[in-house]
PDB file of C-alpha atoms and ligand atoms in Angstrom:
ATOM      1  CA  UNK A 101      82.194  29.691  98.259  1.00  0.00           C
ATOM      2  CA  UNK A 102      79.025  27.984  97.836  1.00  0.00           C
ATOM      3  CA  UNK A 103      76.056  30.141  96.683  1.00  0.00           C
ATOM      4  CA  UNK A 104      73.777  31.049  99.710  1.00  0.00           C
ATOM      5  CA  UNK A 105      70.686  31.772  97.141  1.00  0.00           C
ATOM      6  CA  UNK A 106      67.829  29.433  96.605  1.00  0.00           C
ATOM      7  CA  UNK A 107      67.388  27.848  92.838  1.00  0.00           C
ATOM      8  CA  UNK A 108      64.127  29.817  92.760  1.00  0.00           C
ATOM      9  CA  UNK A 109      65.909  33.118  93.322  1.00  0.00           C
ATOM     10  CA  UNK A 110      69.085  32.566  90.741  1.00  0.00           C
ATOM     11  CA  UNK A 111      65.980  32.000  87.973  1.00  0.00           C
ATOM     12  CA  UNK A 112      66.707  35.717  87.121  1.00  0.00           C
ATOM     13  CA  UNK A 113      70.509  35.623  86.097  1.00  0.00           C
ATOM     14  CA  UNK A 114      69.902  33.548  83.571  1.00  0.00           C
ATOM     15  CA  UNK A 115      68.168  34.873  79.950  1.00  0.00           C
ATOM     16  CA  UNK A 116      68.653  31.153  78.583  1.00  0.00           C
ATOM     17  CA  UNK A 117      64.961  29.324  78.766  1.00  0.00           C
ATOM     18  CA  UNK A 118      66.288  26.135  79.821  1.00  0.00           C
ATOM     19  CA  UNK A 119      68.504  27.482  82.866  1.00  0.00           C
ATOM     20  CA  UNK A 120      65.377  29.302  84.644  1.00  0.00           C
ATOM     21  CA  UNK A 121      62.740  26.232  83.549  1.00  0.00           C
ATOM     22  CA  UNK A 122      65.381  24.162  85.423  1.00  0.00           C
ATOM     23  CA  UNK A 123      65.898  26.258  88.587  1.00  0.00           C
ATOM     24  CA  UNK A 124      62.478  26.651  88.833  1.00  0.00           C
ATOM     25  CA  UNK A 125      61.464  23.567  88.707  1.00  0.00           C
ATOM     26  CA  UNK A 126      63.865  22.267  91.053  1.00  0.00           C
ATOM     27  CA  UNK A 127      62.616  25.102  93.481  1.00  0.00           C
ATOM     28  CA  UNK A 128      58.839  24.119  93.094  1.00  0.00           C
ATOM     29  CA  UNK A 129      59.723  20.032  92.854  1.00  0.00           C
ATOM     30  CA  UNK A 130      62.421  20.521  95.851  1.00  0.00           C
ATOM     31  CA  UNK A 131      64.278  17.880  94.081  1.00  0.00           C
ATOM     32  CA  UNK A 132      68.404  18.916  92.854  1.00  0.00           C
ATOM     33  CA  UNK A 133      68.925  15.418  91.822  1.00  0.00           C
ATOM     34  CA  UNK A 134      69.636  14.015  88.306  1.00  0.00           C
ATOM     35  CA  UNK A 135      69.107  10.490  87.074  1.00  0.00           C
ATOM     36  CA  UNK A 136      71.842   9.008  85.239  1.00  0.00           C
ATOM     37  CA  UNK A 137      70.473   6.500  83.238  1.00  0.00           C
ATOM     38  CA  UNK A 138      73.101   3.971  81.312  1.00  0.00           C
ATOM     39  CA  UNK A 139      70.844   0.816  80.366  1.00  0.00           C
ATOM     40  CA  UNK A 140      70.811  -0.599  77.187  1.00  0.00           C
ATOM     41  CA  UNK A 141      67.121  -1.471  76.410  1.00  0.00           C
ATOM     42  CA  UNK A 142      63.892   0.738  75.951  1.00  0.00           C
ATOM     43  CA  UNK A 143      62.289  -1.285  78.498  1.00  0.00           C
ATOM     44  CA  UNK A 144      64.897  -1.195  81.302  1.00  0.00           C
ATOM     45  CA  UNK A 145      65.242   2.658  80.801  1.00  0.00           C
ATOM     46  CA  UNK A 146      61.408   3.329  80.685  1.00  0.00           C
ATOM     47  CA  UNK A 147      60.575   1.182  83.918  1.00  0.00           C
ATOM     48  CA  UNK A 148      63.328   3.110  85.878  1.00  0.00           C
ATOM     49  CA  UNK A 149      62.444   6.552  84.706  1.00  0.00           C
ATOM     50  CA  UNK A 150      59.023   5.870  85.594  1.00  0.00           C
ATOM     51  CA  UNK A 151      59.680   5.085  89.187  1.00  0.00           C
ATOM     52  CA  UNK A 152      62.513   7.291  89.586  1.00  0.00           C
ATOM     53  CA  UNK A 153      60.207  10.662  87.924  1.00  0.00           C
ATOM     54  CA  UNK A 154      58.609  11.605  90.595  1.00  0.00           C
ATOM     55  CA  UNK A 155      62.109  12.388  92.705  1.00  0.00           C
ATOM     56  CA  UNK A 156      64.420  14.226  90.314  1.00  0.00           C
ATOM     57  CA  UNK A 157      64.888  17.583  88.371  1.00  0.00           C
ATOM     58  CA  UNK A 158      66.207  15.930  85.382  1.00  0.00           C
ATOM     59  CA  UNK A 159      66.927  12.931  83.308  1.00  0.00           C
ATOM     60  CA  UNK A 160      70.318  12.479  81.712  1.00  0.00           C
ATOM     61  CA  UNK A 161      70.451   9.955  78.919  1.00  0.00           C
ATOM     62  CA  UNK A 162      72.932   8.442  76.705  1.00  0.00           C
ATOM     63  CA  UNK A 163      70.424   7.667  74.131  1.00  0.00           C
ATOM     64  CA  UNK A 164      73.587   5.842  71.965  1.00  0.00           C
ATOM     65  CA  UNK A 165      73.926   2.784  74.587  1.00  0.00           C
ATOM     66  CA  UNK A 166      70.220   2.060  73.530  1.00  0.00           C
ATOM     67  CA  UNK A 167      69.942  -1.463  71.498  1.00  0.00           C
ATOM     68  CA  UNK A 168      66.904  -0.790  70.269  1.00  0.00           C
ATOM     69  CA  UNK A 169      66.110   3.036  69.988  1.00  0.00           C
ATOM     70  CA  UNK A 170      63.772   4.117  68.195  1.00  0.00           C
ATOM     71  CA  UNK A 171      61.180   7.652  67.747  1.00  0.00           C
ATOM     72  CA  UNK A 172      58.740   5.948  69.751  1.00  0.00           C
ATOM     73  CA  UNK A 173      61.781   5.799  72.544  1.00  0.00           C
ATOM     74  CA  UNK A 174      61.318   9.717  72.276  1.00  0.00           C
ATOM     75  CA  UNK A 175      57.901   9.335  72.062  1.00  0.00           C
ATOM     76  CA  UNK A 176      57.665   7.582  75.530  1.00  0.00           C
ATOM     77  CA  UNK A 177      60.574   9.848  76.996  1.00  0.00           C
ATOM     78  CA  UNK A 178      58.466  12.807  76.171  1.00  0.00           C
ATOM     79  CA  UNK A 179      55.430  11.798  78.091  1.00  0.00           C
ATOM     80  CA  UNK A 180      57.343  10.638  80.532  1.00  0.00           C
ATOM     81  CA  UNK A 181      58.644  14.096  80.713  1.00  0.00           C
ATOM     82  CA  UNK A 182      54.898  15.622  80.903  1.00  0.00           C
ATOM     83  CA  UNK A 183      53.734  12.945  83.588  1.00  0.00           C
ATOM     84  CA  UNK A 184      56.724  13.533  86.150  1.00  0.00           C
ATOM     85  CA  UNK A 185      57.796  16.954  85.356  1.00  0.00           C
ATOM     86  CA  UNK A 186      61.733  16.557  84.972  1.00  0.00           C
ATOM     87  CA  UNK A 187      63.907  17.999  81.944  1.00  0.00           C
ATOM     88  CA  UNK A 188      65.593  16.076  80.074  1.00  0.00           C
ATOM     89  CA  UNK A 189      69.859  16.259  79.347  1.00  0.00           C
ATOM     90  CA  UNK A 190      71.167  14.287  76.683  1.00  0.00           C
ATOM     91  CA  UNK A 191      74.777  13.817  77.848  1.00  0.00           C
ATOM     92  CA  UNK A 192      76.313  13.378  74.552  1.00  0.00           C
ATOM     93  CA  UNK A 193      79.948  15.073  75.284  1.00  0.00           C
ATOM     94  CA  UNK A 194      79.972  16.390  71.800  1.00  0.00           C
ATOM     95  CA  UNK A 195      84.503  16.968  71.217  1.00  0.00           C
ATOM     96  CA  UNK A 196      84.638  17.656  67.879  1.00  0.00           C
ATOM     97  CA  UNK A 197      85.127  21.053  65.767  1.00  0.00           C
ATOM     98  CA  UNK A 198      81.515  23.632  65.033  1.00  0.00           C
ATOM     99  CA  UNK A 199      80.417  22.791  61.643  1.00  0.00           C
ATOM    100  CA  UNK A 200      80.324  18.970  62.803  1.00  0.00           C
ATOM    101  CA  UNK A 201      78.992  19.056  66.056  1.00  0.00           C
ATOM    102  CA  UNK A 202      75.882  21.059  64.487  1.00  0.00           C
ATOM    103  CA  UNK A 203      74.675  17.776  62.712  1.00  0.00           C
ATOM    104  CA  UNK A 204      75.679  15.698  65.454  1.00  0.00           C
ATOM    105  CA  UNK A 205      72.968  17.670  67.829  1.00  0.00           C
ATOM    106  CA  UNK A 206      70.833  18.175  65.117  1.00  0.00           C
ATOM    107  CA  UNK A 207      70.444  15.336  62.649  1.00  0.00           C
ATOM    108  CA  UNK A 208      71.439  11.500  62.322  1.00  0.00           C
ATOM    109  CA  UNK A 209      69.365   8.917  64.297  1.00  0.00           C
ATOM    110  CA  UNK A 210      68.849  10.930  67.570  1.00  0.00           C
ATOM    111  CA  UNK A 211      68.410  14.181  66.216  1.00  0.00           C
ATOM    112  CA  UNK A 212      69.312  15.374  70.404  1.00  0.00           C
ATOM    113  CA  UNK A 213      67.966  18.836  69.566  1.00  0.00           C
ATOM    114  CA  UNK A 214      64.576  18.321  68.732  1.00  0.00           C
ATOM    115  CA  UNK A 215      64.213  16.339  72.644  1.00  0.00           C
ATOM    116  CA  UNK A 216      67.275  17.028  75.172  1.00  0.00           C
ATOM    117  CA  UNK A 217      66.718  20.359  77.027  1.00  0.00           C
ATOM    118  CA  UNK A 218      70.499  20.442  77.771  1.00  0.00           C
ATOM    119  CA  UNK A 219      73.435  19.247  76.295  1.00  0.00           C
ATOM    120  CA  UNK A 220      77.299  18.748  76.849  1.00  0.00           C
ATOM    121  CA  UNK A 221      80.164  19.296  75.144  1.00  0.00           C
ATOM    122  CA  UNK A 222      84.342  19.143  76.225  1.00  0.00           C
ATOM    123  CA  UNK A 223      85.955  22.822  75.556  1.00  0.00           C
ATOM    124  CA  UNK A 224      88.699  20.915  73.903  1.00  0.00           C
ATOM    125  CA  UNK A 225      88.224  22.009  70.250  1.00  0.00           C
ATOM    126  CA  UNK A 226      88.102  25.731  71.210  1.00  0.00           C
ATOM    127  CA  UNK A 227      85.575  28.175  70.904  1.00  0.00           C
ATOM    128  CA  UNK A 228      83.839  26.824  67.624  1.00  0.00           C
ATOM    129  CA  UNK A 229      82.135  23.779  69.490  1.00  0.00           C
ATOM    130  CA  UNK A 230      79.709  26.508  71.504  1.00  0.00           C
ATOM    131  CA  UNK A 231      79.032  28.011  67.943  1.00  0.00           C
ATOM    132  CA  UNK A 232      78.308  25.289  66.228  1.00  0.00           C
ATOM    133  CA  UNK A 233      75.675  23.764  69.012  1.00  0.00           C
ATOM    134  CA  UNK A 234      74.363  27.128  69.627  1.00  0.00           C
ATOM    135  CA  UNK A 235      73.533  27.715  66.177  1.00  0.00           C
ATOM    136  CA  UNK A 236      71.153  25.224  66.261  1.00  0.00           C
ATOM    137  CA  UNK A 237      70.426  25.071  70.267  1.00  0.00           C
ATOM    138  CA  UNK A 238      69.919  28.485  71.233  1.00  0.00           C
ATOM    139  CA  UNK A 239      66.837  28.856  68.799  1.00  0.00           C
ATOM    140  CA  UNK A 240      64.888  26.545  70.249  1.00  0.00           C
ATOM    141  CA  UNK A 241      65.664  27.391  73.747  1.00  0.00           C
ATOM    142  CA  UNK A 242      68.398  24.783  74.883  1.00  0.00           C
ATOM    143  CA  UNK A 243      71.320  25.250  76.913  1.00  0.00           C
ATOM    144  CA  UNK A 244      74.328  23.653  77.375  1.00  0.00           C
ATOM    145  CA  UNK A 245      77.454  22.502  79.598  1.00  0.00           C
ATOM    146  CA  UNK A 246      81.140  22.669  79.584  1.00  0.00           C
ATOM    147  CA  UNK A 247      82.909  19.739  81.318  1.00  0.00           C
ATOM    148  CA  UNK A 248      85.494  21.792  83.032  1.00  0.00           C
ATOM    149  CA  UNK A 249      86.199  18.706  85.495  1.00  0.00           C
ATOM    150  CA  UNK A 250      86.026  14.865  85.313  1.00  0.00           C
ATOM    151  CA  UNK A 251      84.970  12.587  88.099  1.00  0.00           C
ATOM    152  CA  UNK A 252      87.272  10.076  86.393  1.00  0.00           C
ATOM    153  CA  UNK A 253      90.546   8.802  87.977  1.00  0.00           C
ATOM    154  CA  UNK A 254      93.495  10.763  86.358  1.00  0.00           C
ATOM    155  CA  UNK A 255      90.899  13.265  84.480  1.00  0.00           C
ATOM    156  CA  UNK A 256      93.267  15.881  82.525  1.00  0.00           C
ATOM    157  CA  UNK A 257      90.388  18.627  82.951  1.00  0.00           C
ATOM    158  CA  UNK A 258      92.192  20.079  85.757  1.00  0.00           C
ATOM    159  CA  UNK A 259      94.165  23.441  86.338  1.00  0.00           C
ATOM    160  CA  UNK A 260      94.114  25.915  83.571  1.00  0.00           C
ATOM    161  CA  UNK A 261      91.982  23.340  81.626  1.00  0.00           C
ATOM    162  CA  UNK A 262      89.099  24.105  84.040  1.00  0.00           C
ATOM    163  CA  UNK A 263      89.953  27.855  84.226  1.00  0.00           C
ATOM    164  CA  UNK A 264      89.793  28.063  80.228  1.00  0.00           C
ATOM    165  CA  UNK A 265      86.550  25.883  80.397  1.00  0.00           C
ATOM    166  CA  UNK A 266      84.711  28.850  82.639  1.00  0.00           C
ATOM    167  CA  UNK A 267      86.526  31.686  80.348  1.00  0.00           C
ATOM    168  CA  UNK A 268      84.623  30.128  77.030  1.00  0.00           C
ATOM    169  CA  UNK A 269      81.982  29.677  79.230  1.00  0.00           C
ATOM    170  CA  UNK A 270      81.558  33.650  80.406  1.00  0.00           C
ATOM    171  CA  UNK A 271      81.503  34.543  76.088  1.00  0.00           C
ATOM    172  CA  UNK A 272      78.606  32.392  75.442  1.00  0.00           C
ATOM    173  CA  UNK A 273      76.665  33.185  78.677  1.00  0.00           C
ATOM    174  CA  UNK A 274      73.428  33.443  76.602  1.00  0.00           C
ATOM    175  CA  UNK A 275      73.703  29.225  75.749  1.00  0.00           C
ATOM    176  CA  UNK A 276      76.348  27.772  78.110  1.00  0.00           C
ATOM    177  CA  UNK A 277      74.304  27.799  81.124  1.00  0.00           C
ATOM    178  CA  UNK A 278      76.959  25.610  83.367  1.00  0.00           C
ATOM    179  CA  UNK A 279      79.380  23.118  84.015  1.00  0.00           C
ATOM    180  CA  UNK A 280      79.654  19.256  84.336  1.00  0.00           C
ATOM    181  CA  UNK A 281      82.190  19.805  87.439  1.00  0.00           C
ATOM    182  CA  UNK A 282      83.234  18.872  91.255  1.00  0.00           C
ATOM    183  CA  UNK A 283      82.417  21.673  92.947  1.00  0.00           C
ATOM    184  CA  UNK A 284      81.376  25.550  92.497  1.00  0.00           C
ATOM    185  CA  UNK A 285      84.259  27.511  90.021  1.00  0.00           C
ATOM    186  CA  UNK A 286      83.201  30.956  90.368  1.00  0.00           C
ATOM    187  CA  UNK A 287      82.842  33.048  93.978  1.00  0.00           C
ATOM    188  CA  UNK A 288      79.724  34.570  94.438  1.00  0.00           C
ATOM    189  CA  UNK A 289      80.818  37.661  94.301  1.00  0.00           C
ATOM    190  CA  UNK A 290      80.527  37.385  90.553  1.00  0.00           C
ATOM    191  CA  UNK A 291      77.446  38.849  89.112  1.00  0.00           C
ATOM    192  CA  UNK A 292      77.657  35.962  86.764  1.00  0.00           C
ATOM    193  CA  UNK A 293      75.906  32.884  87.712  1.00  0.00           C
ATOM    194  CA  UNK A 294      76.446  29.505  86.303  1.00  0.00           C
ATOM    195  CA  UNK A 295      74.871  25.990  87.294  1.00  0.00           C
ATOM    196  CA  UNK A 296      77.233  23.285  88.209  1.00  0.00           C
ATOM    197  CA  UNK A 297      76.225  19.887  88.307  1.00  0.00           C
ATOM    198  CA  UNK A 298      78.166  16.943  89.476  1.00  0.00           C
ATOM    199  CA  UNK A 299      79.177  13.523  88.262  1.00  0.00           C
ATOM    200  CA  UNK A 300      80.698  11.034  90.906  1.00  0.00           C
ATOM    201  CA  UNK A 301      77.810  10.484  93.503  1.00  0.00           C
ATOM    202  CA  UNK A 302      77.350   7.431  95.373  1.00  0.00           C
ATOM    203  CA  UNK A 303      76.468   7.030  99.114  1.00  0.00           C
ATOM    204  CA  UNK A 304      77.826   3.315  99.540  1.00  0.00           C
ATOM    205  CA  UNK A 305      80.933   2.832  97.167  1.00  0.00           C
ATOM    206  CA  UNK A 306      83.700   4.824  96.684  1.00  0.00           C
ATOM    207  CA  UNK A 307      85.007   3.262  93.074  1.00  0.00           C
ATOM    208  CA  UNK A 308      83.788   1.747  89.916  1.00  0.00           C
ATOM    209  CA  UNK A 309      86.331  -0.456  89.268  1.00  0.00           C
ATOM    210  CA  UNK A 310      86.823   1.262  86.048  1.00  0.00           C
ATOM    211  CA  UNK A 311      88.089   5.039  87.104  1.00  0.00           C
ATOM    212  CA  UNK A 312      84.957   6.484  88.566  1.00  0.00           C
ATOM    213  CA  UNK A 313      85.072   8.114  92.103  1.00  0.00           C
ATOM    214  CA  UNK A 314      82.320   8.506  94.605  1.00  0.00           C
ATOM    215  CA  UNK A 315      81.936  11.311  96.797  1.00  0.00           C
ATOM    216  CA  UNK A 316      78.043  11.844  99.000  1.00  0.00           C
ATOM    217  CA  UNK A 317      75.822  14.503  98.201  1.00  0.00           C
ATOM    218  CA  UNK A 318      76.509  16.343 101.138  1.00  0.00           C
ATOM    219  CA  UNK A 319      80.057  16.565  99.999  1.00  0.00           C
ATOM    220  CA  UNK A 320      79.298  17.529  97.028  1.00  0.00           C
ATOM    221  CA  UNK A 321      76.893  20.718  97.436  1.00  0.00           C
ATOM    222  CA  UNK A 322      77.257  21.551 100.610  1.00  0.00           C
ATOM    223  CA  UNK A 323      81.073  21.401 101.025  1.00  0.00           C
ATOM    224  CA  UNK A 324      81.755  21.891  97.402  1.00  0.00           C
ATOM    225  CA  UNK A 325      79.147  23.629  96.541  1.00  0.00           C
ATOM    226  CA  UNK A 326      77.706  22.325  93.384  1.00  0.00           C
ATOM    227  CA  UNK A 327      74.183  22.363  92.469  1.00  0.00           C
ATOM    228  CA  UNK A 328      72.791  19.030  91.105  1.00  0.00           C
ATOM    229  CA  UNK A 329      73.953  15.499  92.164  1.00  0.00           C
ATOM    230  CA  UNK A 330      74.270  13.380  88.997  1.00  0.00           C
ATOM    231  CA  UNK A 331      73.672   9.509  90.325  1.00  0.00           C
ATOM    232  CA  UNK A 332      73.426   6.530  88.287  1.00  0.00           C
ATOM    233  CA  UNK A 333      74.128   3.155  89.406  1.00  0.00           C
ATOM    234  CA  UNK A 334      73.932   4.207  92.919  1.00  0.00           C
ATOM    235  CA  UNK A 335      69.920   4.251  92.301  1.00  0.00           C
ATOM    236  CA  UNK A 336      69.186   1.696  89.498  1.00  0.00           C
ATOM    237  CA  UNK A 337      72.161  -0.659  90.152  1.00  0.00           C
ATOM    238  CA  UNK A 338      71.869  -3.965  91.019  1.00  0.00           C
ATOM    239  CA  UNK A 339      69.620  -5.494  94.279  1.00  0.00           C
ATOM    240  CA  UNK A 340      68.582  -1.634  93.838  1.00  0.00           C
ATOM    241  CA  UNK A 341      64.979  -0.758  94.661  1.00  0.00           C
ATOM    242  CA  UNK A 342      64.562   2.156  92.448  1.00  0.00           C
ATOM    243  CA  UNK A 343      62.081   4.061  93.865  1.00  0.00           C
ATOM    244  CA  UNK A 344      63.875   3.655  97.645  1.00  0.00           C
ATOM    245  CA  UNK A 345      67.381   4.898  96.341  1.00  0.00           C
ATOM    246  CA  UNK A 346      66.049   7.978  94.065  1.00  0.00           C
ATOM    247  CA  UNK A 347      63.864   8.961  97.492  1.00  0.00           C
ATOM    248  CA  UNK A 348      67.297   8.736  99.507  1.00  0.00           C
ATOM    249  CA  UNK A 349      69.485  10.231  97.234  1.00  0.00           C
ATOM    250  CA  UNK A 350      66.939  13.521  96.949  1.00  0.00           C
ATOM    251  CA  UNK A 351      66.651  13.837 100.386  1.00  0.00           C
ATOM    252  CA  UNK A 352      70.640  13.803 101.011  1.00  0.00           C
ATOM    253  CA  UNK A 353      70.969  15.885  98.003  1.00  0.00           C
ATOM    254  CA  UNK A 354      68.161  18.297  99.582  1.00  0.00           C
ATOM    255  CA  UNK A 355      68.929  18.066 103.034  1.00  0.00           C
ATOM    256  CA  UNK A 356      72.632  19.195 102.009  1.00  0.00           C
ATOM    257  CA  UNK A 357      71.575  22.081  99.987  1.00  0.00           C
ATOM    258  CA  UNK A 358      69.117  23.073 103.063  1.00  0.00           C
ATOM    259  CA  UNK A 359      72.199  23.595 105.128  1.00  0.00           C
ATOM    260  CA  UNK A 360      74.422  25.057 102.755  1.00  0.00           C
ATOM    261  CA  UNK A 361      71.380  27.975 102.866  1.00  0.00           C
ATOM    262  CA  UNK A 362      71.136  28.148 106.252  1.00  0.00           C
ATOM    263  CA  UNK A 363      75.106  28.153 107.516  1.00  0.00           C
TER     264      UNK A 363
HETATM  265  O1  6AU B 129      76.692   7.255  88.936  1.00  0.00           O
HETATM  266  P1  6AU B 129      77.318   6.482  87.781  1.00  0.00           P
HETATM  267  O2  6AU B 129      78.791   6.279  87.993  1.00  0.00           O
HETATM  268  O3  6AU B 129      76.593   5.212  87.488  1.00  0.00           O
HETATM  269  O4  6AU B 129      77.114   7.362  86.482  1.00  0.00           O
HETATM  270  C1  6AU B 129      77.729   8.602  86.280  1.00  0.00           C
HETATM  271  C2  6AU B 129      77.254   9.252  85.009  1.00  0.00           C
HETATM  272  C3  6AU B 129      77.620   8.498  83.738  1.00  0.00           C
HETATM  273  C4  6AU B 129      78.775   9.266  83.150  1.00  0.00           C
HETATM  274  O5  6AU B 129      78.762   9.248  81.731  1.00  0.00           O
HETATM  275  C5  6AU B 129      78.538  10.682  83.675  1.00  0.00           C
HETATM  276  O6  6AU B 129      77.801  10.549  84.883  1.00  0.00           O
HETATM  277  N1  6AU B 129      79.760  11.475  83.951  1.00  0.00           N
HETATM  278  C6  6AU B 129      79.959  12.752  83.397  1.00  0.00           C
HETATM  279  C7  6AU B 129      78.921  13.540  82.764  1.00  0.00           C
HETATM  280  C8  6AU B 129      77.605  13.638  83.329  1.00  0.00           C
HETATM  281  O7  6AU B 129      79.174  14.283  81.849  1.00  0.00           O
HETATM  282  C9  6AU B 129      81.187  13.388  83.540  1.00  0.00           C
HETATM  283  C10 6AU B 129      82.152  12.849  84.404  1.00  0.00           C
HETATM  284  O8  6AU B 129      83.189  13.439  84.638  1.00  0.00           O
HETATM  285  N2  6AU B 129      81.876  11.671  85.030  1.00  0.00           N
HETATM  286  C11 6AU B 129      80.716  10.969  84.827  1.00  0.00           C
HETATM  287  O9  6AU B 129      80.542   9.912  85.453  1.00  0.00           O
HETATM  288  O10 6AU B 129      76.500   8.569  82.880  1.00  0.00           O
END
């Protein structure tokens, strides 16, 4: 069942710094939506984060798409950050086994730790993947996500996929502080309290073309009860007038979560 708490009030079940910034900013900003945002130049992505700041709770990147990335990319992200108060989530989907994934979050080109408050990863390799990003994560106050679910058309995170995804979750409570997932995947009777966000939002198309599936915000948190919307295209696509979509998808993402509270 969908939690019947406000974000501001869940800040306390959570000991990981980036969890309670996030719920408390989304309960003082009265925003639970996420920019995803897959263009391919500095420019593009700088222009739309601008307009879209002042309406979400966090910026999800995929800094690898990027032609032309660069440290003053981060530089810019960073004060982009500051100006519009929104975290920032690198979603990298790190699959690979502990001792690698460390320098893949921590070195390289895009050095993800030293900028992306949260992080993903795919509970595929086993326990080791949490270990290795922790080591480096938890330190410096990051948390990170389990994709227990896929939004994607014939997605094998399913069944007792998803149920081992929140299992590996529950023994690394301190730095997995959710789930990339469709809907909420523990009752609330649980003491335990995890942050799902969702993938797969779109109020006027219902496919990609390529595997992705829409469902509307107010599917999405108030009948599945998840927590953040994750829209993309939906808000920068094309004919798109940024700051007009990222307005409209807050409110329906708001407006859902306002009723979920008060059935
Ligand atoms: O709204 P879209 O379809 O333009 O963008 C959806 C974004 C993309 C995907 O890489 C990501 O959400 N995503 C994820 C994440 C966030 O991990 C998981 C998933 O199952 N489906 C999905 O679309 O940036």
């Amino acid at each position: 069942m969908a939690s019947k708490k406000k974000y501001g009030e869940r800040v306390e079940n959570f000991s990981n710094k980036a969890a309670r910034e996030l719920l408390s900013l989304i309960e003082h900003k009265k925003t639970n939506l996420s920019l995803a945002l897959d263009v391919t130049t500095k420019r593009e992505f700088l222009e739309i984060a601008d307009k879209a700041g002042p309406y979400i709770c966090l910026l999800k990147t995929h800094v690898d798409i990027l032609v032309d990335f660069d440290q003053d990319f981060i530089e810019q992200l960073k004060e982009l950050r500051t100006k519009h108060e929104f975290m920032i989530f690198e979603d990298r989907k790190f699959a690979d086994i502990g001792n690698t994934v460390k320098h893949q979050y921590s070195k390289g080109i895009y050095k993800i730790s030293e900028w992306a408050d949260i992080t993903n990863a795919h509970p595929l390799p086993g326990d080791g993947i949490v270990s290795g990003l922790k080591e480096v994560g938890l330190v410096l106050g990051r948390g990170l996500l389990l994709l227990a679910e896929m939004s994607s058309k014939g997605s094998l995170a399913t069944g007792a996929y998803t149920e081992a995804a929140v299992e590996m979750a529950r023994r690394h409570k301190d730095f997995v502080v959710g789930f990339i997932a469709g809907r909420k995947l523990i009752s609330d009777d649980d003491k335990e309290d995890f942050i799902v966000m969702s993938p797969g939002v779109g109020l006027d198309v219902s496919t990609d073309g390529l595997g992705q599936q829409y469902r509307t915000p107010r599917n999405v948190i108030l009948e599945s009860g998840s927590d953040i919307i994750i829209v993309g295209r939906g808000i920068y696509g094309s004919d798109k007038d940024v700051a007009v979509e990222a307005q409209r998808y807050r409110d329906a993402g708001w407006k859902a979560y306002l009723e979920r509270l008060a059935n």
